[in-house]
Short mmCIF file of C-alpha atoms and ligand atoms in Angstrom, two decimals:
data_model
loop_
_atom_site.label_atom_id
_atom_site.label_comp_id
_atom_site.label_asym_id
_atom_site.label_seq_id
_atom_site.Cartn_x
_atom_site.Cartn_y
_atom_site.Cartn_z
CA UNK A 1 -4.11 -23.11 -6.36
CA UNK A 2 -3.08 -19.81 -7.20
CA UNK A 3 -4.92 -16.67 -8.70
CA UNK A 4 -4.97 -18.08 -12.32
CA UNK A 5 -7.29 -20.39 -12.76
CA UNK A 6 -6.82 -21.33 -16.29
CA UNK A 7 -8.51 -24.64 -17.69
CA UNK A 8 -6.14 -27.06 -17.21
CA UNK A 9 -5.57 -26.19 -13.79
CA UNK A 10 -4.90 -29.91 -12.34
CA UNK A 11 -4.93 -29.72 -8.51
CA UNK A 12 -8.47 -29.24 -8.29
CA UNK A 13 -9.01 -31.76 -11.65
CA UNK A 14 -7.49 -34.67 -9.55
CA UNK A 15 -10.65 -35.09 -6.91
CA UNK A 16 -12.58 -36.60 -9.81
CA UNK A 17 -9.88 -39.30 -10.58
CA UNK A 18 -11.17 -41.06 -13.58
CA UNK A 19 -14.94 -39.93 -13.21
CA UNK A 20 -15.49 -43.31 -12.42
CA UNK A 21 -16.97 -45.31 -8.64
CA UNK A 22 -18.46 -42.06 -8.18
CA UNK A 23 -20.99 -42.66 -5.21
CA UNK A 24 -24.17 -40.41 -4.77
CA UNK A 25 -22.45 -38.36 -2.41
CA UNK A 26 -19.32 -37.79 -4.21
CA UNK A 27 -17.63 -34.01 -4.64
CA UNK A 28 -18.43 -33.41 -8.79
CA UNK A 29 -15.37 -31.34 -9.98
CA UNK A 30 -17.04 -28.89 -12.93
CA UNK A 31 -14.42 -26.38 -12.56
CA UNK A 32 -12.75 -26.72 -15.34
CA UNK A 33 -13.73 -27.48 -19.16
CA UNK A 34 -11.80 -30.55 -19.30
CA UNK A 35 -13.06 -32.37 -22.38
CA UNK A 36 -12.84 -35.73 -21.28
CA UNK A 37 -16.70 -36.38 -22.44
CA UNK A 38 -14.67 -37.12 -25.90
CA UNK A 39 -12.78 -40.08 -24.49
CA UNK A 40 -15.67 -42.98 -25.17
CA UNK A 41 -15.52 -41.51 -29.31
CA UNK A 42 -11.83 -42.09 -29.10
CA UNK A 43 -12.19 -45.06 -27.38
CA UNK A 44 -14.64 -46.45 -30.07
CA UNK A 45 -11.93 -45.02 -32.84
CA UNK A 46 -9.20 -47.52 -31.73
CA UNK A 47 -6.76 -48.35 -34.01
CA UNK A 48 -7.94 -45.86 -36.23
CA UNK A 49 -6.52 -42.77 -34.55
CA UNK A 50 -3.42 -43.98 -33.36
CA UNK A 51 0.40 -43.62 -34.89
CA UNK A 52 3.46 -45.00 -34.09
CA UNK A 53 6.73 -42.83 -33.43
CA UNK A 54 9.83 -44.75 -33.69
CA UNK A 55 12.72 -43.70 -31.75
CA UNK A 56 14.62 -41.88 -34.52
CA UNK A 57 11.78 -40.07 -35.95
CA UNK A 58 11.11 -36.12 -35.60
CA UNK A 59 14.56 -35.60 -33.87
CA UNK A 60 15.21 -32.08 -36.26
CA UNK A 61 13.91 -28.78 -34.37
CA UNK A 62 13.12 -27.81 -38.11
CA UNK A 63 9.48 -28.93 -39.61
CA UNK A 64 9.35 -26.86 -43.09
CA UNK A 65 12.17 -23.99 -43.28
CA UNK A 66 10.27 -22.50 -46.57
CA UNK A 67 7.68 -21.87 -44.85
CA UNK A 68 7.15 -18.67 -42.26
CA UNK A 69 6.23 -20.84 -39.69
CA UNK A 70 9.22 -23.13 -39.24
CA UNK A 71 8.06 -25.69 -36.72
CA UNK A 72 4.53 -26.34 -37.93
CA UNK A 73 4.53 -29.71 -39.19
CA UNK A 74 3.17 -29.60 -42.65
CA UNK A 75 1.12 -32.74 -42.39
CA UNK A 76 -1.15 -30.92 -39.66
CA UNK A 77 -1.21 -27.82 -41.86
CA UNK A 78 -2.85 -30.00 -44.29
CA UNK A 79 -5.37 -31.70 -41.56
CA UNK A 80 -6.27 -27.92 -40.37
CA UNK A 81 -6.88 -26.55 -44.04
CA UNK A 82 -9.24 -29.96 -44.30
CA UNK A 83 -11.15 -30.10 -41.13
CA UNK A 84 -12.19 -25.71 -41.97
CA UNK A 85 -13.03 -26.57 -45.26
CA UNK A 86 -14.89 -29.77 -44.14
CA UNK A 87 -16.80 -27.80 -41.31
CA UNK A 88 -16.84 -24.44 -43.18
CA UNK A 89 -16.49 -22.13 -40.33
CA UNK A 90 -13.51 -20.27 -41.55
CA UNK A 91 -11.85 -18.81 -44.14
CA UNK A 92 -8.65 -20.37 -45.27
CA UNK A 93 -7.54 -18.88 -48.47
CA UNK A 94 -4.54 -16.81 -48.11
CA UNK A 95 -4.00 -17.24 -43.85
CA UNK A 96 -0.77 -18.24 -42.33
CA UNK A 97 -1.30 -21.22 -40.30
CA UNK A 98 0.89 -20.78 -36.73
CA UNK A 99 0.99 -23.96 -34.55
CA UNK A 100 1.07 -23.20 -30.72
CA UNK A 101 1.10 -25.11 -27.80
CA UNK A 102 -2.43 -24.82 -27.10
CA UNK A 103 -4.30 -21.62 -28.10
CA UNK A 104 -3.15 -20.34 -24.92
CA UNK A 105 0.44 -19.69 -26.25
CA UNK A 106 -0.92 -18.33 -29.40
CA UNK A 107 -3.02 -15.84 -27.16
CA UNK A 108 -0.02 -14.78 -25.75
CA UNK A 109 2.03 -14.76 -28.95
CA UNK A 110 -1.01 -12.56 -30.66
CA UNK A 111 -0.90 -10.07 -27.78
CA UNK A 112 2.75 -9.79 -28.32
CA UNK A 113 2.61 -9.20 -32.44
CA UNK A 114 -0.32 -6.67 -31.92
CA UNK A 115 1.45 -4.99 -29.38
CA UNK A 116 2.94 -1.64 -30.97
CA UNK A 117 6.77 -2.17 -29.64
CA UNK A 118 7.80 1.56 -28.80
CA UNK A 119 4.42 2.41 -27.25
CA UNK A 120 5.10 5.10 -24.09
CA UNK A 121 2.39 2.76 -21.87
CA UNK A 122 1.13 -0.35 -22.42
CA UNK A 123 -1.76 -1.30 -24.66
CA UNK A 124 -4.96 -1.64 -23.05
CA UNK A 125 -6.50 -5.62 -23.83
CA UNK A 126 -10.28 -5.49 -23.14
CA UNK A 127 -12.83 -8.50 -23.58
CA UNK A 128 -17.16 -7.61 -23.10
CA UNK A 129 -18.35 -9.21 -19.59
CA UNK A 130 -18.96 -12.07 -19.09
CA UNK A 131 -14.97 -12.61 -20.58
CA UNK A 132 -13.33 -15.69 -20.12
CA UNK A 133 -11.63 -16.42 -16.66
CA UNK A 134 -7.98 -16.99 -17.69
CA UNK A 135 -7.59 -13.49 -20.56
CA UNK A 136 -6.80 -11.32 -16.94
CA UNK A 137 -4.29 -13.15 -15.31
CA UNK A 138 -2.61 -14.64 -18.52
CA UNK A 139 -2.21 -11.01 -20.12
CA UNK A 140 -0.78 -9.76 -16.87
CA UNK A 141 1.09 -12.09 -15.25
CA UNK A 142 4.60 -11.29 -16.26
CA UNK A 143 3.74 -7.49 -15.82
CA UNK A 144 4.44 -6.62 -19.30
CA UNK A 145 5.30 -3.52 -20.88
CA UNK A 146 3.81 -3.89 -23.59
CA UNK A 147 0.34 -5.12 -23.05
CA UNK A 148 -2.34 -4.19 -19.43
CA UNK A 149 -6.06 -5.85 -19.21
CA UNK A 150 -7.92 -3.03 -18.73
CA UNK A 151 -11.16 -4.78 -18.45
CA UNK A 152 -14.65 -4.89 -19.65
CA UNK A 153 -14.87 -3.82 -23.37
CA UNK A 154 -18.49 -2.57 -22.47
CA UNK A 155 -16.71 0.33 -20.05
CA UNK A 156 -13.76 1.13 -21.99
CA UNK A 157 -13.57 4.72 -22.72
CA UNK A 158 -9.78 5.48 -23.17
CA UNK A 159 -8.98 7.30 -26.45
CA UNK A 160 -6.25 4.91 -26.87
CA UNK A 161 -5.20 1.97 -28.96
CA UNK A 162 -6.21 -1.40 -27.63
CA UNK A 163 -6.75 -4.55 -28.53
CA UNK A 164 -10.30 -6.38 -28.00
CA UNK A 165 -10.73 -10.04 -27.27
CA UNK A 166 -13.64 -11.60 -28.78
CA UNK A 167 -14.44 -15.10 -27.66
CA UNK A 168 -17.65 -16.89 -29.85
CA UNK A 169 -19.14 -18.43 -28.64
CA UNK A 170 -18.44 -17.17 -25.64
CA UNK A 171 -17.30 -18.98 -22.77
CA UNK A 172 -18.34 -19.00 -20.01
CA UNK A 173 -22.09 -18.20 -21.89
CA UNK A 174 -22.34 -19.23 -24.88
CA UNK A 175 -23.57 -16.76 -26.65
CA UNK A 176 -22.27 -15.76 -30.45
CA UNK A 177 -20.18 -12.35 -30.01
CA UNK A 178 -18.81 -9.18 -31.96
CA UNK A 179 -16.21 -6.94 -30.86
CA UNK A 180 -18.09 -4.32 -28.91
CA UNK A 181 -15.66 -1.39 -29.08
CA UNK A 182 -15.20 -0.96 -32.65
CA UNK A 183 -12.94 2.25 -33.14
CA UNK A 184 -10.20 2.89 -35.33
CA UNK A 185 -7.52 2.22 -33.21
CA UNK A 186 -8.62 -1.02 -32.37
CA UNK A 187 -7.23 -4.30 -33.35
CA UNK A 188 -8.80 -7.70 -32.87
CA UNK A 189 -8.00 -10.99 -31.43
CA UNK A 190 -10.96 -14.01 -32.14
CA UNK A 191 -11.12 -16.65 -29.74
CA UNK A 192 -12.89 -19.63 -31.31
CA UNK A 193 -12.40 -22.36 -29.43
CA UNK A 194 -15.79 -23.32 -29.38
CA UNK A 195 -16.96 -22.69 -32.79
CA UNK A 196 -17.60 -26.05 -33.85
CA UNK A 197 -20.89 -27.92 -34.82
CA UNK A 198 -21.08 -29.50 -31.29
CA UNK A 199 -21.45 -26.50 -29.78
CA UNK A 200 -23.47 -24.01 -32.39
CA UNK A 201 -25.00 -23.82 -35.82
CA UNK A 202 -22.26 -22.94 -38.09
CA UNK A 203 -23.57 -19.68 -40.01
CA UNK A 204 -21.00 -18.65 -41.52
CA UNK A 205 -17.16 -18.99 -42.47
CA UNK A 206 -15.48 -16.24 -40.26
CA UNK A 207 -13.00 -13.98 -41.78
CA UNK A 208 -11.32 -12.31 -39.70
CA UNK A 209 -7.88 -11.18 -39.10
CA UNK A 210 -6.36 -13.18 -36.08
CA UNK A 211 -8.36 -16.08 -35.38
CA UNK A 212 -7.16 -18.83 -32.37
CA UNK A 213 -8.43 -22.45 -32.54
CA UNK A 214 -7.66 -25.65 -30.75
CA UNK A 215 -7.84 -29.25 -30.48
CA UNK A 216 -8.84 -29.34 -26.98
CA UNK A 217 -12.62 -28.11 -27.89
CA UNK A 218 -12.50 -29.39 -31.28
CA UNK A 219 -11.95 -33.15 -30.84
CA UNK A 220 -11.27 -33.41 -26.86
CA UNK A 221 -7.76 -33.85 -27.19
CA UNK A 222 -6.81 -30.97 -24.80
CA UNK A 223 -3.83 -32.99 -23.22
CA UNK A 224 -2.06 -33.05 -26.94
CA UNK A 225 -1.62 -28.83 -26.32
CA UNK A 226 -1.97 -27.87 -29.83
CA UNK A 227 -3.90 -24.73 -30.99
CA UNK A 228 -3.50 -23.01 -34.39
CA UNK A 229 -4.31 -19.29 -35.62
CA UNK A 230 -5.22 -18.34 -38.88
CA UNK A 231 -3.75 -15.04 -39.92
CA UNK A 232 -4.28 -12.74 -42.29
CA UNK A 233 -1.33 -9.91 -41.82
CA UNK A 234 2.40 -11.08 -42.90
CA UNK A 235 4.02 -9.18 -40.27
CA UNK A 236 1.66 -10.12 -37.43
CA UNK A 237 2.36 -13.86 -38.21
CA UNK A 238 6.40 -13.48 -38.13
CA UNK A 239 5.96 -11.63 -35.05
CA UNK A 240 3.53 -14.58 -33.51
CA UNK A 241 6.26 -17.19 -35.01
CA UNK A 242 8.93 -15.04 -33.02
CA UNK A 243 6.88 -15.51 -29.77
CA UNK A 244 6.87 -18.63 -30.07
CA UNK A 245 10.24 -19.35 -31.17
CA UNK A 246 11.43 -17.53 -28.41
CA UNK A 247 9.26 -19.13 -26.34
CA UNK A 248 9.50 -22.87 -26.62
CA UNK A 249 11.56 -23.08 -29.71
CA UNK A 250 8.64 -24.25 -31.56
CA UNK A 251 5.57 -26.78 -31.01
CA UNK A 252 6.34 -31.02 -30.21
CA UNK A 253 6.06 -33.05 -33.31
CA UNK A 254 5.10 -35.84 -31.53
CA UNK A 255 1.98 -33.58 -30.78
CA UNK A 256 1.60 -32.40 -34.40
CA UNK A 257 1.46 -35.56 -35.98
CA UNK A 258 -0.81 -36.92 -33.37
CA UNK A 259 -3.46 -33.81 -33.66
CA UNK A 260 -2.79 -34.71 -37.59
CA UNK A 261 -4.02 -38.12 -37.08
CA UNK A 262 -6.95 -37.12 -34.85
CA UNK A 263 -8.10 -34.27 -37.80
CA UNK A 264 -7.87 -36.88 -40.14
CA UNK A 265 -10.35 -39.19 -38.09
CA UNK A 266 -12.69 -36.73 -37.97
CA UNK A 267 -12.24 -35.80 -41.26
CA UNK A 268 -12.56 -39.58 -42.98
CA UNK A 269 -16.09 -40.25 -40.90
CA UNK A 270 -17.39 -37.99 -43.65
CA UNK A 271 -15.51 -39.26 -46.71
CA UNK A 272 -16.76 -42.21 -49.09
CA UNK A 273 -19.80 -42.30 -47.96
CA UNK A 274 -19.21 -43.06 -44.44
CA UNK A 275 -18.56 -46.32 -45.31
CA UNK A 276 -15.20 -46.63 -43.59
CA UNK A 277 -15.85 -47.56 -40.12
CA UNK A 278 -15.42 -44.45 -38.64
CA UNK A 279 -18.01 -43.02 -36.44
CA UNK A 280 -19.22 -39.08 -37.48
CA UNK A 281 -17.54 -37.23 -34.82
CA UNK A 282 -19.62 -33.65 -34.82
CA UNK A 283 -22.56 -35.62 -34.90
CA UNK A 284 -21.65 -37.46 -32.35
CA UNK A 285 -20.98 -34.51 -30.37
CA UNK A 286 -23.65 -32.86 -30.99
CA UNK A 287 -26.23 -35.51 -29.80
CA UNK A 288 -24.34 -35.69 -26.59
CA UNK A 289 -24.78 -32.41 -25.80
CA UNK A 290 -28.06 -31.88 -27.20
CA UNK A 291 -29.19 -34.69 -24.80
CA UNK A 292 -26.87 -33.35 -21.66
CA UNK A 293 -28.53 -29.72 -22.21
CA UNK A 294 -31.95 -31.28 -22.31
CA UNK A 295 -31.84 -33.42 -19.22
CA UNK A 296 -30.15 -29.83 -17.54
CA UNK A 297 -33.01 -27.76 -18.36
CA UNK A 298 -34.93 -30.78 -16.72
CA UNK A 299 -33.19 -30.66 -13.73
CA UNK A 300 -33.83 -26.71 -13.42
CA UNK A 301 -37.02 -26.56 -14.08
CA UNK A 302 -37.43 -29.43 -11.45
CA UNK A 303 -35.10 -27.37 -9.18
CA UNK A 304 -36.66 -23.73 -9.43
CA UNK A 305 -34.10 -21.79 -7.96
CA UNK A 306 -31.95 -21.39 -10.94
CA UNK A 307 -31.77 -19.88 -14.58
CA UNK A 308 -29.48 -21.07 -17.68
CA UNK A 309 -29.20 -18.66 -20.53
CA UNK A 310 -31.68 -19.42 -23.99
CA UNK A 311 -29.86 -19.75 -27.38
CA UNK A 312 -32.08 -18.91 -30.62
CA UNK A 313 -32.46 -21.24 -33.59
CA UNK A 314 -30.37 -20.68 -36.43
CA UNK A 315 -29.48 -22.45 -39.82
CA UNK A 316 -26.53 -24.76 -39.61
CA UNK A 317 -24.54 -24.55 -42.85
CA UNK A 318 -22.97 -27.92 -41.70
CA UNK A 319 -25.90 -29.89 -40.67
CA UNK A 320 -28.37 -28.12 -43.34
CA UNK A 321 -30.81 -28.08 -40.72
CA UNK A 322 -32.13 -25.12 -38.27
CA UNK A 323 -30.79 -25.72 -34.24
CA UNK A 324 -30.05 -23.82 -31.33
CA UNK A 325 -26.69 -23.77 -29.06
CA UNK A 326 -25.57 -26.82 -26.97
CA UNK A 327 -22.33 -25.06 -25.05
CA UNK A 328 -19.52 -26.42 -23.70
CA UNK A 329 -20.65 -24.34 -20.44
CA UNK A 330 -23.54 -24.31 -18.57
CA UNK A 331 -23.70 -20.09 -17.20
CA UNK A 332 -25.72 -21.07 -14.45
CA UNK A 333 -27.48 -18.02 -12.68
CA UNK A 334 -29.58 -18.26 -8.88
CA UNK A 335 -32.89 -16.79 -8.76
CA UNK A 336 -33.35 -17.42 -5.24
CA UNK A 337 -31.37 -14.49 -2.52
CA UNK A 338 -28.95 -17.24 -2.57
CA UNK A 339 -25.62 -13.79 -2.81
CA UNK A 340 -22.44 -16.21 -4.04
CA UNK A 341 -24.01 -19.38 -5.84
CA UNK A 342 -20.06 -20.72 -6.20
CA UNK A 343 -20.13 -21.20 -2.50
CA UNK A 344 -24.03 -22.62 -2.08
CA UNK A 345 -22.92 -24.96 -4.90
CA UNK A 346 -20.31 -26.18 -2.94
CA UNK A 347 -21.81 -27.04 0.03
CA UNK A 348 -23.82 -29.47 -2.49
CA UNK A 349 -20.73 -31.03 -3.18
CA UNK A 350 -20.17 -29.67 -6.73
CA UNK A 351 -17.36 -27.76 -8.03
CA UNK A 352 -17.93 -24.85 -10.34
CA UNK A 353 -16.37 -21.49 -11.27
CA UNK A 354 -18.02 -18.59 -9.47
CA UNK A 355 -19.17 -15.52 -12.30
CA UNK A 356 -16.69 -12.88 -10.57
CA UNK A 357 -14.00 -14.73 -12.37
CA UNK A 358 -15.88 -13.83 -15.35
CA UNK A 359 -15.83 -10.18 -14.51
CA UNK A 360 -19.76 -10.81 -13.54
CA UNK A 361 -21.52 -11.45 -10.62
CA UNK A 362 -21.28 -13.98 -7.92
CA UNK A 363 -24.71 -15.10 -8.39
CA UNK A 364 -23.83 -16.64 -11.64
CA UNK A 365 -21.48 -19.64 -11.92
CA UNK A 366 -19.91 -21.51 -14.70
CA UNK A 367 -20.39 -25.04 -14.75
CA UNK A 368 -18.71 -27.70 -17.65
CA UNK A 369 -21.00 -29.73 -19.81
CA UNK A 370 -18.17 -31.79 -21.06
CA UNK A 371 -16.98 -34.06 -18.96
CA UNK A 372 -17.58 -37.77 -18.54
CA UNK A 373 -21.04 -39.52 -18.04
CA UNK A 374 -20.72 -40.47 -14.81
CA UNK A 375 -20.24 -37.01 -13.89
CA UNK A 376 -22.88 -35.42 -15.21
CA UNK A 377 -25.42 -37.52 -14.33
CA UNK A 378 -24.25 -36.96 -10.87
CA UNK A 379 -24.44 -33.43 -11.80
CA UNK A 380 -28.38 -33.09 -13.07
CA UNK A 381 -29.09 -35.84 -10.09
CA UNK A 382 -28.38 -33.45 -7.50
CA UNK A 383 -29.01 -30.40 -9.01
CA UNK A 384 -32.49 -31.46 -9.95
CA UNK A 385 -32.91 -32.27 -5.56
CA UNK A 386 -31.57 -28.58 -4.47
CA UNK A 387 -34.70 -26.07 -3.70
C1 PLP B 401 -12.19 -19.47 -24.90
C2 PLP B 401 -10.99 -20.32 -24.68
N1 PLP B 401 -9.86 -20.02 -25.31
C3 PLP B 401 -8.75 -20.75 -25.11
C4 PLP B 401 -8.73 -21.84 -24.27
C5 PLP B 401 -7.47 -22.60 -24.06
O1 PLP B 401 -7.30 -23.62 -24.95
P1 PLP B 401 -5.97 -24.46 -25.06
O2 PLP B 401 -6.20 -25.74 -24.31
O3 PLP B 401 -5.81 -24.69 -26.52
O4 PLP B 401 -4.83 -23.68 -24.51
C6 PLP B 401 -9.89 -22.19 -23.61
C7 PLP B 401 -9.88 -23.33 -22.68
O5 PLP B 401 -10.80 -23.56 -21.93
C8 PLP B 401 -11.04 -21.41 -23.81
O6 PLP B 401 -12.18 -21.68 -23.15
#
């Protein structure tokens, strides 16, 4: 594999085959945040989240020429605008909606709009340590002209425009952010891949001006490649519809309608009373991971040589009740003289994503909390055995 190491990353993905006839002593792939934890919901949803394409259907490039964004299939438009309202962790009301193959094209497309076009040097993109792994290489991997990562937001002293990337919660920690820079010149790109009930109390509807979301965190479907921003600023949303256009001449259909379908299903488990047959998906989520964290603070305490981050309680405007944060991450940290934990892990046989891809130290490692069963029990099993 090469220097990026983005999520979906599949050479490494591929030693855990299904996740299933794992034996004791099997290598546990934790790499990447693949979601695949979501497959036994979807599974259980059958019929219920499935559509049919025939042959002739969604041949046109075009998916609504009224409106800014061309290829965004209104039917999804309709499941986004449902689902935020549903979960109430953004503001809607007067946003463009721009489909993108995965929020990693809109990241792209975002630096591109925000990106002032006749700039002498490139604009400086910063993120606050611990940042997420793939923002460096993505942001400089065609060696643009118009955009440099220039690091840790924390450090950055340049009297210069820039643009700040705020992920919350944050992977790989967890924690709720704000930008940390906060000057004038500044503009702002919100990464919220992860603000869902699963994951954290919902406290509030965000409002701000470019914010990225995506199925892959949301419901699991990661493999369907649709994200969606919500954007405040005319301009900035032709400009990300550009990108994109010029990019992959839009986002599949096929993929539209089938993220439609999956909103829809999550959306319907809360209509009529829940008396439709379909299963509550956030809570469902949510008691997964409130279980997997639990049996992981287990195995540490049992373990002693490590240290996981600890979330506060807060009010949950969805689930009108007070929790704390389940992430989708486990930000594992050794408090033994154990120097590069990525590599100690490994000699245990399990996979995980050293902190100096994080901008952080190697001491620290990044471990996911969402794949399938079989894996993490493997996971806490041995983890709980390593002194
Ligand atoms: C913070 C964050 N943003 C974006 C992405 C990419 O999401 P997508 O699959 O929609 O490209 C990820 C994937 O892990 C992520 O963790």
């Amino acid at each position: 594999m090469g220097s990026l190491k983005a999520e979906t990353s599949i050479s490494k993905g591929r030693c855990n085959g299904t996740g299933k006839n794992l034996s004791p002593d099997s290598l546990i792939n934790l790499d990447h945040g693949d979601p695949t934890m979501y497959e036994s919901f979807w599974r259980e949803m059958g019929e219920k989240s499935t559509i049919v394409i025939l042959g002739w259907q969604l041949m046109s490039y075009f998916s609504d020429v009224r409106n800014l964004c061309w290829f965004l299939e209104p039917e999804l438009a309709k499941e986004i605008r449902k689902l935020h309202q549903l979960v109430g962790n953004a503001e809607i009301n007067d946003r463009h909606i721009i489909v993108g193959n995965g929020s990693s094209q809109l990241f792209q497309a975002a630096l591109y709009a925000l990106s002032p076009p006749d700039a002498s040097e490139p604009i400086s993109v910063v993120s606050a340590v611990p940042y997420y792994s793939s923002y460096p290489p993505v942001t400089d991997y065609l060696r643009s002209e118009l955009y440099r990562w220039a690091g840790d937001a924390y450090t950055f002293k340049k009297d210069a425009p820039y643009i700040e990337l705020v992920t919350s919660p944050n992977n790989p920690d967890g924690f709720t952010r704000e930008a940390v820079v906060n000057r004038s010149r500044g503009k702002m790109v919100h990464d919220l891949a992860y603000y869902w009930p699963q994951y954290t109390p919902i406290t509030s509807a965000v409002d701000h001006d470019l914010m990225l979301f995506t199925v892959s965190k949301c419901t699991g479907h990661a493999g369907t490649r649709i994200g969606w921003a919500l954007v405040k600023d005319r301009e900035v949303a032709i400009k990300m519809t550009k990108f994109i256009e010029l990019n992959t001449i839009g986002v599949s259909k096929d993929s539209q309608l089938r993220a439609a379908k999956i909103l829809n299903t999550v959306c319907e488990g809360y209509e009529g009373g829940n008396t439709n047959g379909v299963m509550r998906f956030f809570e469902y989520g949510r008691r997964l991971m409130t279980e997997r964290w639990e049996r992981l603070r287990e195995a540490v305490r049992k373990s002693t040589l490590f240290s996981l981050p600890e979330f506060q309680f807060e009010f949950c405007n969805f689930d009108r009740e007070i929790r704390s944060a389940h992430p989708a991450f486990a930000w594992l940290k050794c408090e033994g003289d154990i120097e590069d934990l990525e590599m100690f892990l490994r000699s245990h046989k399990v996979l995980t994503r050293s902190g100096k891809h994080f901008g952080a130290d190697p001491r620290y490692v990044r471990a996911s909390m969402i794949d399938r069963d079989e894996t993490f029990d493997l996971f806490v099993q041995r983890l709980s055995t390593i002194h």
